[in-house]
PDB file of C-alpha atoms in Angstrom:
ATOM      1  CA  PRO A   1     172.201  43.992 167.955  1.00 79.00           C
ATOM      2  CA  LEU A   2     171.019  45.185 171.360  1.00 88.00           C
ATOM      3  CA  VAL A   3     169.509  48.328 169.833  1.00 90.00           C
ATOM      4  CA  ALA A   4     167.706  46.275 167.197  1.00 92.00           C
ATOM      5  CA  LEU A   5     166.390  43.867 169.820  1.00 92.00           C
ATOM      6  CA  TYR A   6     165.173  46.729 172.007  1.00 90.00           C
ATOM      7  CA  LEU A   7     163.414  48.476 169.114  1.00 90.00           C
ATOM      8  CA  ALA A   8     161.769  45.192 168.100  1.00 92.00           C
ATOM      9  CA  TRP A   9     160.581  44.662 171.672  1.00 88.00           C
ATOM     10  CA  MET A  10     159.418  48.273 171.859  1.00 90.00           C
ATOM     11  CA  ALA A  11     157.284  47.695 168.745  1.00 91.00           C
ATOM     12  CA  THR A  12     155.618  44.658 170.319  1.00 92.00           C
ATOM     13  CA  ASP A  13     155.155  46.598 173.561  1.00 92.00           C
ATOM     14  CA  ARG A  14     153.666  49.678 171.902  1.00 91.00           C
ATOM     15  CA  ASN A  15     150.156  49.167 173.306  1.00 92.00           C
ATOM     16  CA  THR A  16     151.219  48.836 176.939  1.00 94.00           C
ATOM     17  CA  PRO A  17     150.625  52.553 177.802  1.00 93.00           C
ATOM     18  CA  GLU A  18     147.024  52.081 176.567  1.00 93.00           C
ATOM     19  CA  ARG A  19     146.446  48.809 178.396  1.00 92.00           C
ATOM     20  CA  GLY A  20     147.119  49.542 182.028  1.00 90.00           C
ATOM     21  CA  GLY A  21     150.874  50.089 181.843  1.00 91.00           C
ATOM     22  CA  ARG A  22     153.702  48.319 183.631  1.00 93.00           C
ATOM     23  CA  ARG A  23     154.449  49.517 187.147  1.00 94.00           C
ATOM     24  CA  SER A  24     157.754  49.040 188.957  1.00 96.00           C
ATOM     25  CA  GLN A  25     157.915  49.596 192.705  1.00 95.00           C
ATOM     26  CA  TRP A  26     161.697  49.546 192.341  1.00 96.00           C
ATOM     27  CA  ILE A  27     161.625  52.610 190.051  1.00 97.00           C
ATOM     28  CA  ARG A  28     159.010  54.359 192.196  1.00 97.00           C
ATOM     29  CA  GLY A  29     161.204  53.853 195.245  1.00 97.00           C
ATOM     30  CA  TRP A  30     164.482  55.217 193.875  1.00 97.00           C
ATOM     31  CA  LYS A  31     166.282  57.311 196.500  1.00 97.00           C
ATOM     32  CA  MET A  32     166.840  60.132 194.003  1.00 97.00           C
ATOM     33  CA  TRP A  33     163.125  60.963 194.137  1.00 97.00           C
ATOM     34  CA  ARG A  34     163.485  61.866 197.817  1.00 98.00           C
ATOM     35  CA  TYR A  35     166.247  64.308 196.902  1.00 98.00           C
ATOM     36  CA  LEU A  36     163.826  65.807 194.359  1.00 97.00           C
ATOM     37  CA  ARG A  37     161.158  66.066 197.077  1.00 98.00           C
ATOM     38  CA  ASP A  38     163.509  67.758 199.517  1.00 98.00           C
ATOM     39  CA  TYR A  39     164.863  70.265 196.994  1.00 97.00           C
ATOM     40  CA  PHE A  40     161.647  72.320 196.938  1.00 97.00           C
ATOM     41  CA  PRO A  41     160.342  70.670 199.270  1.00 98.00           C
ATOM     42  CA  ILE A  42     157.170  68.871 198.125  1.00 98.00           C
ATOM     43  CA  SER A  43     154.594  67.513 200.573  1.00 98.00           C
ATOM     44  CA  LEU A  44     151.333  65.595 200.216  1.00 98.00           C
ATOM     45  CA  VAL A  45     148.303  66.387 202.390  1.00 98.00           C
ATOM     46  CA  LYS A  46     145.345  64.029 202.820  1.00 98.00           C
ATOM     47  CA  THR A  47     141.949  65.444 203.759  1.00 98.00           C
ATOM     48  CA  ALA A  48     139.939  62.213 203.525  1.00 98.00           C
ATOM     49  CA  ASP A  49     140.405  58.486 203.044  1.00 98.00           C
ATOM     50  CA  LEU A  50     140.055  56.889 199.613  1.00 98.00           C
ATOM     51  CA  ASN A  51     138.210  53.560 199.646  1.00 98.00           C
ATOM     52  CA  PRO A  52     140.200  50.757 197.940  1.00 98.00           C
ATOM     53  CA  GLU A  53     136.872  49.207 196.902  1.00 98.00           C
ATOM     54  CA  LYS A  54     136.241  52.129 194.535  1.00 98.00           C
ATOM     55  CA  ASN A  55     137.930  53.740 191.559  1.00 98.00           C
ATOM     56  CA  TYR A  56     138.703  57.449 191.275  1.00 98.00           C
ATOM     57  CA  VAL A  57     139.354  60.181 188.746  1.00 98.00           C
ATOM     58  CA  ILE A  58     141.698  62.704 190.342  1.00 98.00           C
ATOM     59  CA  GLY A  59     141.697  66.180 188.827  1.00 98.00           C
ATOM     60  CA  TYR A  60     145.105  67.749 189.385  1.00 98.00           C
ATOM     61  CA  HIS A  61     145.633  71.557 189.329  1.00 98.00           C
ATOM     62  CA  PRO A  62     147.506  73.605 188.248  1.00 97.00           C
ATOM     63  CA  HIS A  63     149.649  72.321 185.394  1.00 96.00           C
ATOM     64  CA  GLY A  64     152.497  74.760 186.000  1.00 94.00           C
ATOM     65  CA  ILE A  65     155.510  74.456 183.722  1.00 91.00           C
ATOM     66  CA  MET A  66     156.609  70.919 184.567  1.00 90.00           C
ATOM     67  CA  CYS A  67     153.857  69.258 186.674  1.00 94.00           C
ATOM     68  CA  ILE A  68     156.700  68.536 189.056  1.00 96.00           C
ATOM     69  CA  SER A  69     154.526  67.852 192.104  1.00 97.00           C
ATOM     70  CA  ALA A  70     152.192  65.591 190.100  1.00 98.00           C
ATOM     71  CA  PHE A  71     155.207  63.510 189.123  1.00 97.00           C
ATOM     72  CA  CYS A  72     156.729  63.473 192.594  1.00 98.00           C
ATOM     73  CA  ASN A  73     153.478  62.597 194.389  1.00 98.00           C
ATOM     74  CA  PHE A  74     151.895  60.135 191.966  1.00 98.00           C
ATOM     75  CA  CYS A  75     154.796  58.603 189.975  1.00 97.00           C
ATOM     76  CA  THR A  76     157.157  58.034 192.893  1.00 98.00           C
ATOM     77  CA  GLU A  77     156.965  57.065 196.553  1.00 98.00           C
ATOM     78  CA  ALA A  78     158.941  60.138 197.650  1.00 98.00           C
ATOM     79  CA  THR A  79     155.927  61.524 199.534  1.00 98.00           C
ATOM     80  CA  ASP A  80     154.726  58.061 200.642  1.00 98.00           C
ATOM     81  CA  PHE A  81     151.556  57.978 198.565  1.00 98.00           C
ATOM     82  CA  SER A  82     151.045  54.250 199.156  1.00 97.00           C
ATOM     83  CA  LYS A  83     151.275  54.725 202.936  1.00 98.00           C
ATOM     84  CA  ILE A  84     149.002  57.757 202.983  1.00 98.00           C
ATOM     85  CA  PHE A  85     146.435  56.119 200.695  1.00 98.00           C
ATOM     86  CA  PRO A  86     146.788  52.362 201.284  1.00 98.00           C
ATOM     87  CA  GLY A  87     145.208  50.141 198.653  1.00 98.00           C
ATOM     88  CA  ILE A  88     145.083  52.902 196.029  1.00 98.00           C
ATOM     89  CA  THR A  89     147.129  52.631 192.815  1.00 98.00           C
ATOM     90  CA  PRO A  90     147.769  55.994 191.109  1.00 98.00           C
ATOM     91  CA  HIS A  91     147.969  56.167 187.312  1.00 98.00           C
ATOM     92  CA  GLN A  92     149.412  59.476 186.080  1.00 97.00           C
ATOM     93  CA  ALA A  93     147.877  60.264 182.688  1.00 97.00           C
ATOM     94  CA  THR A  94     150.327  61.955 180.336  1.00 95.00           C
ATOM     95  CA  LEU A  95     150.987  62.671 176.660  1.00 90.00           C
ATOM     96  CA  ASN A  96     150.944  59.564 174.504  1.00 88.00           C
ATOM     97  CA  GLY A  97     153.893  60.925 172.500  1.00 87.00           C
ATOM     98  CA  LEU A  98     156.233  60.487 175.469  1.00 90.00           C
ATOM     99  CA  PHE A  99     155.952  56.716 175.105  1.00 92.00           C
ATOM    100  CA  TYR A 100     157.681  56.833 171.719  1.00 89.00           C
ATOM    101  CA  PHE A 101     161.034  57.761 173.294  1.00 91.00           C
ATOM    102  CA  PRO A 102     163.195  54.668 173.830  1.00 91.00           C
ATOM    103  CA  LEU A 103     164.137  53.902 177.459  1.00 91.00           C
ATOM    104  CA  TYR A 104     162.432  57.087 178.677  1.00 91.00           C
ATOM    105  CA  ARG A 105     159.088  55.362 178.062  1.00 93.00           C
ATOM    106  CA  ASP A 106     160.090  52.478 180.319  1.00 93.00           C
ATOM    107  CA  TYR A 107     160.933  54.679 183.242  1.00 89.00           C
ATOM    108  CA  ILE A 108     157.653  56.612 182.816  1.00 94.00           C
ATOM    109  CA  LEU A 109     155.711  53.346 182.682  1.00 96.00           C
ATOM    110  CA  GLY A 110     157.583  52.066 185.724  1.00 96.00           C
ATOM    111  CA  GLY A 111     156.560  55.111 187.738  1.00 96.00           C
ATOM    112  CA  GLY A 112     152.903  54.676 186.856  1.00 96.00           C
ATOM    113  CA  GLY A 113     152.619  56.933 183.804  1.00 96.00           C
ATOM    114  CA  ARG A 114     149.830  56.045 181.390  1.00 96.00           C
ATOM    115  CA  SER A 115     148.527  57.449 178.129  1.00 95.00           C
ATOM    116  CA  VAL A 116     145.925  60.158 178.619  1.00 95.00           C
ATOM    117  CA  SER A 117     143.848  58.829 175.714  1.00 94.00           C
ATOM    118  CA  ARG A 118     140.221  57.928 176.368  1.00 94.00           C
ATOM    119  CA  SER A 119     140.838  54.262 175.563  1.00 95.00           C
ATOM    120  CA  SER A 120     143.639  54.156 178.137  1.00 96.00           C
ATOM    121  CA  LEU A 121     141.523  55.700 180.896  1.00 97.00           C
ATOM    122  CA  ASN A 122     138.583  53.458 180.029  1.00 96.00           C
ATOM    123  CA  HIS A 123     140.819  50.399 180.298  1.00 96.00           C
ATOM    124  CA  ILE A 124     142.149  51.348 183.739  1.00 97.00           C
ATOM    125  CA  LEU A 125     138.692  52.085 185.130  1.00 97.00           C
ATOM    126  CA  SER A 126     136.956  49.041 183.657  1.00 95.00           C
ATOM    127  CA  LYS A 127     139.486  46.205 183.403  1.00 92.00           C
ATOM    128  CA  SER A 128     141.856  46.685 186.330  1.00 90.00           C
ATOM    129  CA  GLY A 129     139.559  46.010 189.272  1.00 95.00           C
ATOM    130  CA  THR A 130     139.136  48.562 192.066  1.00 97.00           C
ATOM    131  CA  GLY A 131     141.506  50.787 193.999  1.00 98.00           C
ATOM    132  CA  ASN A 132     142.658  52.649 190.890  1.00 98.00           C
ATOM    133  CA  ALA A 133     143.073  56.425 190.771  1.00 98.00           C
ATOM    134  CA  VAL A 134     143.538  58.010 187.350  1.00 98.00           C
ATOM    135  CA  VAL A 135     145.330  61.358 187.734  1.00 98.00           C
ATOM    136  CA  VAL A 136     144.390  63.864 185.020  1.00 98.00           C
ATOM    137  CA  VAL A 137     146.140  67.241 184.739  1.00 97.00           C
ATOM    138  CA  VAL A 138     142.949  68.987 183.690  1.00 97.00           C
ATOM    139  CA  GLY A 139     144.389  72.240 182.338  1.00 95.00           C
ATOM    140  CA  GLY A 140     146.868  70.398 180.136  1.00 92.00           C
ATOM    141  CA  ALA A 141     149.569  72.010 178.041  1.00 88.00           C
ATOM    142  CA  ALA A 142     147.352  74.979 177.197  1.00 90.00           C
ATOM    143  CA  GLU A 143     147.327  76.016 180.858  1.00 93.00           C
ATOM    144  CA  SER A 144     151.113  75.846 181.095  1.00 89.00           C
ATOM    145  CA  MET A 145     151.390  78.927 178.851  1.00 87.00           C
ATOM    146  CA  THR A 146     149.508  81.113 181.337  1.00 86.00           C
ATOM    147  CA  GLY A 147     151.031  79.998 184.645  1.00 86.00           C
ATOM    148  CA  ARG A 148     152.556  82.952 186.467  1.00 87.00           C
ATOM    149  CA  ARG A 149     154.229  83.129 189.875  1.00 90.00           C
ATOM    150  CA  GLY A 150     151.877  84.348 192.576  1.00 89.00           C
ATOM    151  CA  GLU A 151     148.752  83.817 190.470  1.00 91.00           C
ATOM    152  CA  HIS A 152     146.110  81.112 190.766  1.00 96.00           C
ATOM    153  CA  SER A 153     144.313  80.777 187.459  1.00 95.00           C
ATOM    154  CA  LEU A 154     143.003  77.510 186.014  1.00 97.00           C
ATOM    155  CA  LEU A 155     141.793  76.400 182.605  1.00 96.00           C
ATOM    156  CA  LEU A 156     138.685  74.551 183.766  1.00 98.00           C
ATOM    157  CA  LYS A 157     135.431  76.187 182.694  1.00 97.00           C
ATOM    158  CA  ASN A 158     135.002  74.046 179.585  1.00 96.00           C
ATOM    159  CA  ARG A 159     137.201  71.097 180.549  1.00 97.00           C
ATOM    160  CA  LYS A 160     134.634  68.344 181.089  1.00 98.00           C
ATOM    161  CA  GLY A 161     136.084  65.225 179.470  1.00 97.00           C
ATOM    162  CA  PHE A 162     137.368  63.901 182.807  1.00 98.00           C
ATOM    163  CA  ILE A 163     133.885  64.364 184.274  1.00 98.00           C
ATOM    164  CA  ARG A 164     132.380  62.303 181.475  1.00 98.00           C
ATOM    165  CA  ILE A 165     134.924  59.517 181.997  1.00 98.00           C
ATOM    166  CA  ALA A 166     134.140  59.439 185.724  1.00 98.00           C
ATOM    167  CA  LEU A 167     130.403  59.207 185.020  1.00 98.00           C
ATOM    168  CA  MET A 168     130.812  56.432 182.476  1.00 98.00           C
ATOM    169  CA  HIS A 169     132.562  54.252 185.041  1.00 98.00           C
ATOM    170  CA  GLY A 170     131.021  55.471 188.288  1.00 98.00           C
ATOM    171  CA  ALA A 171     134.447  56.602 189.516  1.00 98.00           C
ATOM    172  CA  ASP A 172     134.351  59.193 192.284  1.00 98.00           C
ATOM    173  CA  LEU A 173     135.904  62.571 191.499  1.00 98.00           C
ATOM    174  CA  VAL A 174     138.753  63.914 193.641  1.00 98.00           C
ATOM    175  CA  PRO A 175     139.934  67.550 193.345  1.00 98.00           C
ATOM    176  CA  VAL A 176     143.639  68.195 193.990  1.00 98.00           C
ATOM    177  CA  TYR A 177     145.408  71.537 194.219  1.00 98.00           C
ATOM    178  CA  SER A 178     149.195  71.992 194.438  1.00 98.00           C
ATOM    179  CA  PHE A 179     149.998  75.262 196.174  1.00 98.00           C
ATOM    180  CA  GLY A 180     153.306  76.611 194.865  1.00 97.00           C
ATOM    181  CA  GLU A 181     153.441  74.688 191.566  1.00 97.00           C
ATOM    182  CA  ASN A 182     153.329  77.965 189.616  1.00 96.00           C
ATOM    183  CA  ASP A 183     156.076  79.535 191.739  1.00 96.00           C
ATOM    184  CA  ILE A 184     159.076  77.419 190.709  1.00 95.00           C
ATOM    185  CA  PHE A 185     159.694  79.311 187.434  1.00 93.00           C
ATOM    186  CA  ASP A 186     159.219  82.747 185.948  1.00 93.00           C
ATOM    187  CA  GLN A 187     157.934  82.765 182.397  1.00 89.00           C
ATOM    188  CA  VAL A 188     157.133  85.273 179.704  1.00 86.00           C
ATOM    189  CA  ILE A 189     153.361  85.477 179.110  1.00 87.00           C
ATOM    190  CA  PHE A 190     152.596  86.606 175.571  1.00 87.00           C
ATOM    191  CA  ARG A 191     149.523  88.674 174.826  1.00 86.00           C
ATOM    192  CA  PRO A 192     146.679  86.634 173.275  1.00 86.00           C
ATOM    193  CA  GLY A 193     146.676  87.263 169.539  1.00 87.00           C
ATOM    194  CA  SER A 194     150.361  88.171 169.371  1.00 92.00           C
ATOM    195  CA  TRP A 195     152.511  86.258 166.915  1.00 88.00           C
ATOM    196  CA  MET A 196     154.484  84.587 169.731  1.00 89.00           C
ATOM    197  CA  ASN A 197     151.274  83.434 171.375  1.00 88.00           C
ATOM    198  CA  HIS A 198     150.079  82.179 167.995  1.00 87.00           C
ATOM    199  CA  PHE A 199     153.333  80.237 167.650  1.00 90.00           C
ATOM    200  CA  GLN A 200     152.875  78.645 171.076  1.00 87.00           C
ATOM    201  CA  VAL A 201     149.247  77.687 170.417  1.00 87.00           C
ATOM    202  CA  THR A 202     150.051  76.251 166.981  1.00 90.00           C
ATOM    203  CA  PHE A 203     153.032  74.307 168.315  1.00 87.00           C
ATOM    204  CA  GLN A 204     150.926  72.902 171.152  1.00 85.00           C
ATOM    205  CA  LYS A 205     148.145  71.922 168.747  1.00 84.00           C
ATOM    206  CA  TYR A 206     150.412  69.752 166.617  1.00 81.00           C
ATOM    207  CA  MET A 207     153.013  68.575 169.144  1.00 82.00           C
ATOM    208  CA  GLY A 208     150.853  68.117 172.238  1.00 82.00           C
ATOM    209  CA  PHE A 209     152.931  70.352 174.506  1.00 80.00           C
ATOM    210  CA  ALA A 210     153.584  74.082 174.588  1.00 82.00           C
ATOM    211  CA  PRO A 211     157.005  75.782 174.349  1.00 84.00           C
ATOM    212  CA  CYS A 212     157.265  77.986 177.435  1.00 85.00           C
ATOM    213  CA  PHE A 213     159.825  80.783 177.697  1.00 85.00           C
ATOM    214  CA  LEU A 214     160.946  80.440 181.285  1.00 87.00           C
ATOM    215  CA  LYS A 215     163.579  81.570 183.747  1.00 89.00           C
ATOM    216  CA  GLY A 216     164.762  79.904 186.916  1.00 91.00           C
ATOM    217  CA  ARG A 217     167.857  79.878 189.102  1.00 91.00           C
ATOM    218  CA  GLY A 218     171.419  78.995 188.225  1.00 91.00           C
ATOM    219  CA  LEU A 219     172.901  75.581 188.793  1.00 85.00           C
ATOM    220  CA  VAL A 220     175.482  76.735 191.350  1.00 79.00           C
ATOM    221  CA  PHE A 221     174.328  80.107 192.705  1.00 77.00           C
ATOM    222  CA  SER A 222     170.682  80.492 193.717  1.00 76.00           C
ATOM    223  CA  GLY A 223     170.691  84.197 192.864  1.00 77.00           C
ATOM    224  CA  SER A 224     171.932  83.728 189.308  1.00 82.00           C
ATOM    225  CA  TRP A 225     169.895  83.242 186.118  1.00 82.00           C
ATOM    226  CA  GLY A 226     169.386  79.717 184.866  1.00 88.00           C
ATOM    227  CA  LEU A 227     166.928  76.963 184.027  1.00 89.00           C
ATOM    228  CA  MET A 228     166.878  75.192 187.374  1.00 93.00           C
ATOM    229  CA  PRO A 229     163.530  75.563 189.166  1.00 95.00           C
ATOM    230  CA  TYR A 230     163.423  77.848 192.196  1.00 94.00           C
ATOM    231  CA  ALA A 231     163.453  76.004 195.520  1.00 95.00           C
ATOM    232  CA  LYS A 232     159.940  76.989 196.592  1.00 96.00           C
ATOM    233  CA  PRO A 233     157.710  74.826 198.821  1.00 97.00           C
ATOM    234  CA  ILE A 234     154.922  72.926 197.050  1.00 98.00           C
ATOM    235  CA  VAL A 235     152.016  71.548 199.074  1.00 98.00           C
ATOM    236  CA  THR A 236     149.714  69.146 197.235  1.00 98.00           C
ATOM    237  CA  VAL A 237     146.315  68.893 198.942  1.00 98.00           C
ATOM    238  CA  VAL A 238     144.098  65.937 198.014  1.00 98.00           C
ATOM    239  CA  GLY A 239     140.451  66.851 198.550  1.00 98.00           C
ATOM    240  CA  GLU A 240     137.495  64.754 199.622  1.00 98.00           C
ATOM    241  CA  PRO A 241     136.015  62.420 196.988  1.00 98.00           C
ATOM    242  CA  ILE A 242     132.808  63.479 195.272  1.00 98.00           C
ATOM    243  CA  PRO A 243     130.444  60.470 194.958  1.00 98.00           C
ATOM    244  CA  VAL A 244     129.543  59.743 191.333  1.00 98.00           C
ATOM    245  CA  THR A 245     126.601  57.625 190.187  1.00 97.00           C
ATOM    246  CA  GLN A 246     127.495  55.572 187.131  1.00 97.00           C
ATOM    247  CA  SER A 247     125.906  56.612 183.851  1.00 97.00           C
ATOM    248  CA  PRO A 248     127.287  54.661 180.836  1.00 96.00           C
ATOM    249  CA  ASN A 249     125.996  57.309 178.421  1.00 97.00           C
ATOM    250  CA  PRO A 250     125.916  60.525 180.451  1.00 97.00           C
ATOM    251  CA  SER A 251     123.827  63.419 179.210  1.00 97.00           C
ATOM    252  CA  GLU A 252     125.176  66.959 178.926  1.00 97.00           C
ATOM    253  CA  GLU A 253     123.007  67.895 181.908  1.00 98.00           C
ATOM    254  CA  GLU A 254     124.633  65.214 184.053  1.00 98.00           C
ATOM    255  CA  VAL A 255     128.122  66.259 182.978  1.00 98.00           C
ATOM    256  CA  ASP A 256     127.366  69.920 183.688  1.00 98.00           C
ATOM    257  CA  ARG A 257     125.915  69.104 187.120  1.00 98.00           C
ATOM    258  CA  TYR A 258     128.939  67.114 188.249  1.00 98.00           C
ATOM    259  CA  HIS A 259     131.297  69.666 186.716  1.00 98.00           C
ATOM    260  CA  ALA A 260     129.651  72.418 188.750  1.00 98.00           C
ATOM    261  CA  GLU A 261     129.903  70.282 191.890  1.00 98.00           C
ATOM    262  CA  TYR A 262     133.561  69.593 191.170  1.00 98.00           C
ATOM    263  CA  VAL A 263     134.349  73.286 190.634  1.00 98.00           C
ATOM    264  CA  GLU A 264     132.618  74.188 193.884  1.00 98.00           C
ATOM    265  CA  ALA A 265     134.612  71.541 195.766  1.00 98.00           C
ATOM    266  CA  LEU A 266     137.911  72.679 194.213  1.00 98.00           C
ATOM    267  CA  ILE A 267     137.316  76.328 195.105  1.00 98.00           C
ATOM    268  CA  GLY A 268     136.336  75.276 198.632  1.00 98.00           C
ATOM    269  CA  LEU A 269     139.545  73.238 198.916  1.00 98.00           C
ATOM    270  CA  PHE A 270     141.633  76.205 197.755  1.00 98.00           C
ATOM    271  CA  ASN A 271     139.972  78.610 200.179  1.00 98.00           C
ATOM    272  CA  LYS A 272     140.252  76.218 203.125  1.00 98.00           C
ATOM    273  CA  TYR A 273     143.978  75.566 202.738  1.00 98.00           C
ATOM    274  CA  LYS A 274     145.348  78.744 201.133  1.00 98.00           C
ATOM    275  CA  VAL A 275     146.387  80.501 204.345  1.00 97.00           C
ATOM    276  CA  ARG A 276     148.048  77.471 205.914  1.00 95.00           C
ATOM    277  CA  CYS A 277     149.906  76.976 202.604  1.00 96.00           C
ATOM    278  CA  GLY A 278     151.416  80.451 202.720  1.00 94.00           C
ATOM    279  CA  LEU A 279     148.886  82.566 200.800  1.00 96.00           C
ATOM    280  CA  SER A 280     146.983  85.583 202.042  1.00 95.00           C
ATOM    281  CA  GLU A 281     143.330  85.478 202.986  1.00 95.00           C
ATOM    282  CA  GLU A 282     142.645  87.705 199.959  1.00 96.00           C
ATOM    283  CA  ALA A 283     144.087  85.187 197.446  1.00 96.00           C
ATOM    284  CA  GLU A 284     141.492  84.019 194.949  1.00 96.00           C
ATOM    285  CA  LEU A 285     141.242  81.092 192.551  1.00 97.00           C
ATOM    286  CA  THR A 286     140.083  82.194 189.094  1.00 96.00           C
ATOM    287  CA  LEU A 287     138.834  79.967 186.304  1.00 97.00           C
ATOM    288  CA  TYR A 288     138.796  80.551 182.567  1.00 94.00           C
TER     289      TYR A 288
END
């Protein structure tokens, strides 16, 4: 009976991920999230204030294998997001398919997870007042297949949907880069055009996420092979907001102009913080 009741309630609640979600400060504040933070560890760096009287579209990079720092920073209070950015409510956009899993959907919703669909983002930015920050992992699942330890390569050149959303609602753009996100796993990168790469691309096209062939550390011994992520520091740097003038029906020229400004700001953020985050002065951010 309980299962039937839950499934019936889940059916009536099916539109919640598209209509602003259902946040739980209790779930966001679970102590286990601080253990997750300390394992790597993960830290959050603010470079500028975010005005609670405005809305924001945060572009998060890179995807990595698991988006672990995106989850830790924006779906929990482990790194004290609400204290660092008072008055700002983060909404982590994620695959709509995840909200079809019983119970799992409730804990994602409680942390602040929302559907990444256009209707969901439009709802948050138009019907939820101000002080909202939609977090979009711009490279998506496609980028996860190319993440390699020690490399800094982003799928961004033709990713402009988040720019269009920001323009439609006059939401300022905020670039974010997580140094170390790509370093917590090794993975096999298949040559473009190979049958394994074709399998990954096809799987991702129909399922929404990509199967990555990864290697991490063992559960007990750090030097052994396993599927636990390596304990490598991750520093998430939140850049300065880029002012956006609202344009309900933005032209391609407007989208391209703000996209170019966003790319410039992201590269500048990477170059400014790379050395203090453990990279060499020669490290470069490449886009494809």
